XYZ file of C-alpha atoms in Angstrom:
354
model
C 222.115 150.723 48.092
C 222.561 147.109 49.187
C 226.318 147.457 48.804
C 226.299 150.630 50.868
C 224.301 148.856 53.550
C 226.743 145.960 53.599
C 229.672 148.337 53.870
C 228.069 150.246 56.741
C 227.269 146.996 58.542
C 230.858 145.841 58.081
C 232.210 149.131 59.410
C 229.839 148.989 62.394
C 230.847 145.409 63.231
C 234.560 146.198 63.040
C 234.106 149.347 65.072
C 232.147 147.528 67.748
C 234.755 144.755 67.952
C 237.504 147.351 68.364
C 235.407 149.425 70.805
C 235.430 152.481 68.557
C 232.611 154.909 69.485
C 231.323 155.161 65.930
C 228.030 156.688 67.038
C 227.518 159.260 69.771
C 224.295 160.862 70.923
C 224.947 164.332 72.299
C 222.306 166.011 74.458
C 223.323 169.622 73.988
C 220.594 170.882 76.337
C 217.826 169.749 78.655
C 215.878 172.926 78.034
C 212.637 172.376 76.120
C 209.568 174.395 75.240
C 207.235 171.375 75.560
C 206.586 169.797 79.001
C 205.549 166.408 77.588
C 203.693 164.127 79.983
C 205.990 161.127 79.498
C 209.380 162.868 79.275
C 212.265 161.027 80.938
C 213.860 164.291 82.093
C 213.041 165.389 85.666
C 213.076 169.044 84.604
C 214.036 171.281 81.704
C 216.372 173.626 83.540
C 219.897 174.606 82.529
C 222.125 172.954 85.129
C 225.362 174.284 83.680
C 225.381 173.376 79.996
C 228.639 173.131 78.131
C 229.505 176.367 76.364
C 229.919 176.547 72.598
C 233.693 176.474 72.985
C 233.486 173.484 75.301
C 231.267 171.692 72.802
C 233.758 172.386 70.033
C 236.419 170.802 72.229
C 234.216 167.759 72.850
C 233.633 167.382 69.121
C 237.395 167.476 68.573
C 237.768 164.638 71.071
C 235.032 162.575 69.419
C 236.561 163.037 65.984
C 239.917 161.871 67.339
C 238.218 158.835 68.924
C 236.796 157.753 65.554
C 233.171 158.878 65.879
C 231.371 159.020 62.527
C 227.686 159.458 63.346
C 226.700 162.309 65.649
C 223.126 162.731 66.872
C 222.250 166.110 68.361
C 219.295 166.084 70.717
C 217.880 167.671 73.856
C 215.621 168.701 75.504
C 214.913 170.662 72.387
C 218.032 171.441 70.362
C 216.680 174.719 69.030
C 216.332 175.980 72.603
C 220.029 176.859 72.356
C 220.622 180.171 70.587
C 223.943 178.768 69.332
C 222.417 175.584 67.901
C 223.358 176.439 64.327
C 226.923 177.184 65.384
C 227.059 173.746 67.002
C 225.839 172.219 63.730
C 228.525 174.167 61.850
C 231.168 172.886 64.263
C 229.997 169.304 63.674
C 230.153 169.807 59.901
C 233.670 171.243 60.124
C 234.804 168.063 61.880
C 233.269 165.782 59.278
C 230.514 164.081 61.261
C 227.461 162.524 59.647
C 224.759 164.397 61.540
C 221.324 163.380 62.783
C 218.921 165.684 64.618
C 216.118 164.977 67.110
C 213.631 167.827 67.526
C 209.985 168.598 68.221
C 210.116 170.897 65.137
C 208.049 173.650 66.763
C 210.869 176.169 66.378
C 212.144 175.090 62.965
C 212.414 178.309 60.981
C 213.513 178.918 57.396
C 216.943 179.849 58.746
C 217.281 176.606 60.708
C 216.037 174.581 57.751
C 218.538 176.172 55.376
C 221.365 175.482 57.833
C 220.401 171.819 58.140
C 220.325 171.525 54.358
C 223.795 173.088 54.089
C 225.005 170.654 56.753
C 223.739 167.749 54.644
C 222.004 166.331 57.726
C 221.294 162.608 57.303
C 217.906 162.680 58.998
C 215.706 164.739 61.266
C 213.530 162.789 63.699
C 210.418 164.586 64.929
C 208.154 163.544 67.799
C 204.530 163.303 66.617
C 201.917 161.910 69.013
C 198.957 161.633 66.657
C 197.228 163.466 63.830
C 194.465 164.753 66.077
C 195.748 168.123 67.343
C 193.889 167.679 70.634
C 195.626 164.348 71.347
C 199.083 165.595 70.343
C 198.674 168.760 72.405
C 197.440 166.729 75.381
C 200.675 164.717 75.341
C 202.888 167.784 74.963
C 200.738 169.780 77.412
C 201.122 172.742 75.057
C 198.129 174.062 73.054
C 199.005 174.704 69.423
C 202.080 172.468 69.456
C 200.679 170.086 66.828
C 200.245 172.814 64.242
C 203.709 174.174 64.937
C 205.279 170.715 64.720
C 203.580 169.922 61.419
C 204.550 173.321 60.025
C 208.165 172.549 60.892
C 207.929 169.149 59.218
C 206.449 170.666 56.057
C 209.159 173.314 55.965
C 211.966 170.764 56.258
C 210.492 168.326 53.758
C 209.925 171.096 51.230
C 213.649 171.835 51.492
C 214.511 168.200 50.783
C 215.471 167.064 54.286
C 214.850 163.438 55.269
C 212.277 163.618 58.073
C 211.181 160.682 60.245
C 208.143 160.830 62.505
C 208.671 159.097 65.858
C 205.710 158.219 68.038
C 205.887 156.938 71.613
C 202.623 155.039 72.113
C 200.833 155.866 75.361
C 197.459 154.979 76.783
C 196.475 158.524 75.799
C 197.450 158.353 72.117
C 197.903 154.654 71.304
C 194.619 154.196 69.460
C 195.276 157.377 67.478
C 198.799 156.424 66.416
C 197.474 154.741 63.279
C 196.813 158.212 61.948
C 200.561 158.870 62.061
C 201.182 155.644 60.149
C 198.578 156.575 57.531
C 200.041 160.054 57.185
C 203.478 158.546 56.639
C 202.082 156.245 53.951
C 200.274 159.061 52.173
C 203.245 161.422 52.231
C 205.931 158.750 51.786
C 207.450 159.733 55.119
C 209.069 157.118 57.387
C 207.626 156.678 60.854
C 208.544 154.574 63.859
C 206.590 153.603 66.949
C 207.738 152.787 70.463
C 205.488 150.884 72.840
C 207.952 151.085 75.731
C 207.761 153.982 78.178
C 210.615 154.450 80.645
C 210.928 155.993 84.107
C 212.528 159.401 84.427
C 216.303 159.187 84.488
C 216.319 160.082 88.195
C 214.360 156.894 88.936
C 210.919 158.520 89.184
C 208.503 155.866 87.833
C 205.787 158.441 87.066
C 205.812 158.088 83.250
C 205.210 154.331 83.575
C 201.608 155.032 84.591
C 201.048 156.482 81.110
C 202.091 153.315 79.268
C 199.726 151.092 77.313
C 198.204 148.349 79.443
C 198.665 144.702 78.492
C 195.171 144.315 77.000
C 195.668 147.466 74.932
C 198.979 146.131 73.656
C 197.467 142.791 72.641
C 194.455 144.413 70.988
C 196.690 146.752 68.997
C 199.083 144.014 67.911
C 196.224 142.074 66.320
C 195.366 145.013 64.065
C 197.110 146.459 61.039
C 199.637 147.981 60.862
C 200.813 146.937 64.319
C 200.413 143.225 63.553
C 203.299 143.597 61.105
C 205.570 144.043 64.131
C 205.117 140.319 64.680
C 206.868 139.449 61.426
C 210.282 137.942 62.010
C 209.518 137.178 65.662
C 208.087 133.684 65.891
C 208.833 133.287 69.565
C 211.547 130.728 68.854
C 214.425 133.097 68.137
C 217.819 132.917 69.789
C 216.900 135.629 72.251
C 218.407 139.072 72.799
C 222.064 139.836 72.187
C 224.229 142.321 74.130
C 223.559 145.797 72.792
C 226.001 148.315 71.365
C 225.992 150.653 74.381
C 229.525 151.216 75.605
C 230.933 149.182 72.727
C 230.421 151.274 69.626
C 227.950 153.792 71.017
C 228.057 156.464 73.709
C 225.989 159.358 75.012
C 227.000 162.749 76.365
C 224.803 164.948 78.536
C 224.485 168.756 78.469
C 226.995 169.273 81.294
C 229.574 166.859 79.851
C 228.560 163.641 81.588
C 229.517 160.544 79.561
C 227.194 157.522 79.580
C 227.084 154.238 77.651
C 223.671 155.223 76.283
C 220.973 157.766 76.989
C 218.765 154.873 78.091
C 221.500 153.740 80.489
C 222.153 156.842 82.611
C 225.241 155.489 84.338
C 227.695 158.368 84.418
C 231.208 157.061 83.818
C 232.819 160.481 84.059
C 232.628 164.121 83.040
C 234.437 165.772 80.143
C 235.173 168.864 82.208
C 237.334 166.663 84.397
C 238.710 163.925 82.141
C 239.060 163.616 78.349
C 236.733 161.324 76.447
C 239.512 158.965 75.326
C 240.493 158.195 78.923
C 236.926 157.596 80.062
C 236.172 155.420 77.063
C 239.297 153.318 77.523
C 239.537 152.992 81.300
C 236.095 153.001 82.910
C 235.316 149.768 84.825
C 231.589 149.809 84.011
C 232.285 150.108 80.284
C 234.783 147.273 80.596
C 232.088 145.138 82.190
C 229.585 145.975 79.454
C 232.058 144.900 76.788
C 232.541 141.507 78.387
C 228.839 140.627 78.514
C 227.874 137.896 76.046
C 224.536 136.365 75.128
C 225.345 133.501 77.500
C 225.438 135.972 80.391
C 221.820 136.989 79.752
C 220.511 134.118 81.845
C 217.158 135.790 82.411
C 216.677 135.686 78.644
C 217.903 132.139 78.031
C 215.276 130.794 80.426
C 212.457 133.086 79.225
C 209.628 131.718 77.082
C 209.126 134.987 75.165
C 212.786 135.832 74.526
C 212.407 135.266 70.780
C 209.861 138.096 70.630
C 211.697 140.487 72.940
C 213.741 143.561 72.037
C 215.550 143.741 75.361
C 217.193 147.014 76.424
C 219.791 146.717 79.211
C 219.335 150.388 80.063
C 215.633 149.925 80.713
C 216.465 146.799 82.708
C 218.589 148.961 85.006
C 215.923 151.677 85.184
C 213.435 149.014 86.278
C 215.735 147.870 89.107
C 217.443 144.945 87.361
C 221.108 144.249 86.701
C 222.581 145.391 83.385
C 222.502 141.737 82.298
C 219.032 141.227 83.762
C 215.488 141.294 82.461
C 214.039 144.329 80.718
C 210.603 144.132 82.342
C 209.090 146.663 79.940
C 210.415 144.778 76.927
C 209.125 141.528 78.380
C 205.641 143.012 78.709
C 205.637 143.923 75.006
C 207.057 140.488 74.117
C 204.248 138.764 76.022
C 201.721 140.906 74.166
C 203.291 139.922 70.835
C 203.087 136.237 71.686
C 199.472 136.516 72.838
C 198.525 138.564 69.784
C 200.185 136.040 67.493
C 198.218 133.254 69.127
C 194.995 135.220 68.708
C 195.729 135.777 65.003
C 196.406 132.080 64.521
C 193.115 131.181 66.170
C 191.318 133.651 63.922
C 193.136 132.286 60.882
C 194.971 135.488 60.097
C 198.691 136.108 59.722
C 200.378 139.331 60.832
C 200.697 140.386 57.197
C 196.987 139.906 56.469
C 195.483 141.234 59.685
C 192.960 144.013 59.133
C 191.382 146.708 61.232
């Protein structure tokens, strides 16, 4: 496995250096059956989605451009009646496929198709193990039971399922239940403490984020204290990310962006082919020239070594693409303060207890 990891890292580094879009996230729809409180989408309407034939054409273009990893997401991917045909088209073109879903509409038929497609992983949004909390976030009664039923169905079929939990003021204290469930069932889980504005600039979801005191309190408790490991506050600081270098995103109507977190539309595939947009766009060219030395807000920041800066979130928060990710900085400050608290108490992140 170590050799495979080294090979993949080598491929990724060479692809990034050559500006090959090795990984593409494709939003095939914005339609969704769950109106989650924190969603970055302004609405879940169909604003002219690409047809199945258009999607097949896009996949042809991505294959020609050198894309290897294809993530299909929404909205909710299963909202499209032709979702399984899209998966088949991706398989035919040789992509390594990942899926993001809320799992509420994962049927036996969908599960069997994902198994046949040899999907690498299926990421499922889970907001807690208390149905009331999960359903409060999704604003849909019964969604927790449907999501967990979908997870059980996929895992029983042998699919690799990952639980992903955005941590909000509403569910943050309950997120440990997701971690415990993952430990009990040997199921990977990941947690995100950063909430973003909607991609039209509406800051509404930000009001749902964990407050600074909540962040610090959580980061002094297991398992969240483990997030401090490897971040001693004296690191080199953030590096330029892969957006626009070896990674791209495509929206439901064919808009091409450097990343889904960086909703800067560089062109539309109904008007220009992907290869031209990827090679010629001025904003992408600028992204590729940014170095760590250009991140001056980071080089002068006292918490840079604990920060996981996202340039897309920096832009969403009104900063330049090379500027400060204010949301990431908030989490970094909480990590530093929590680390100090643990040191005062005589605990290390690895030994912190509830």
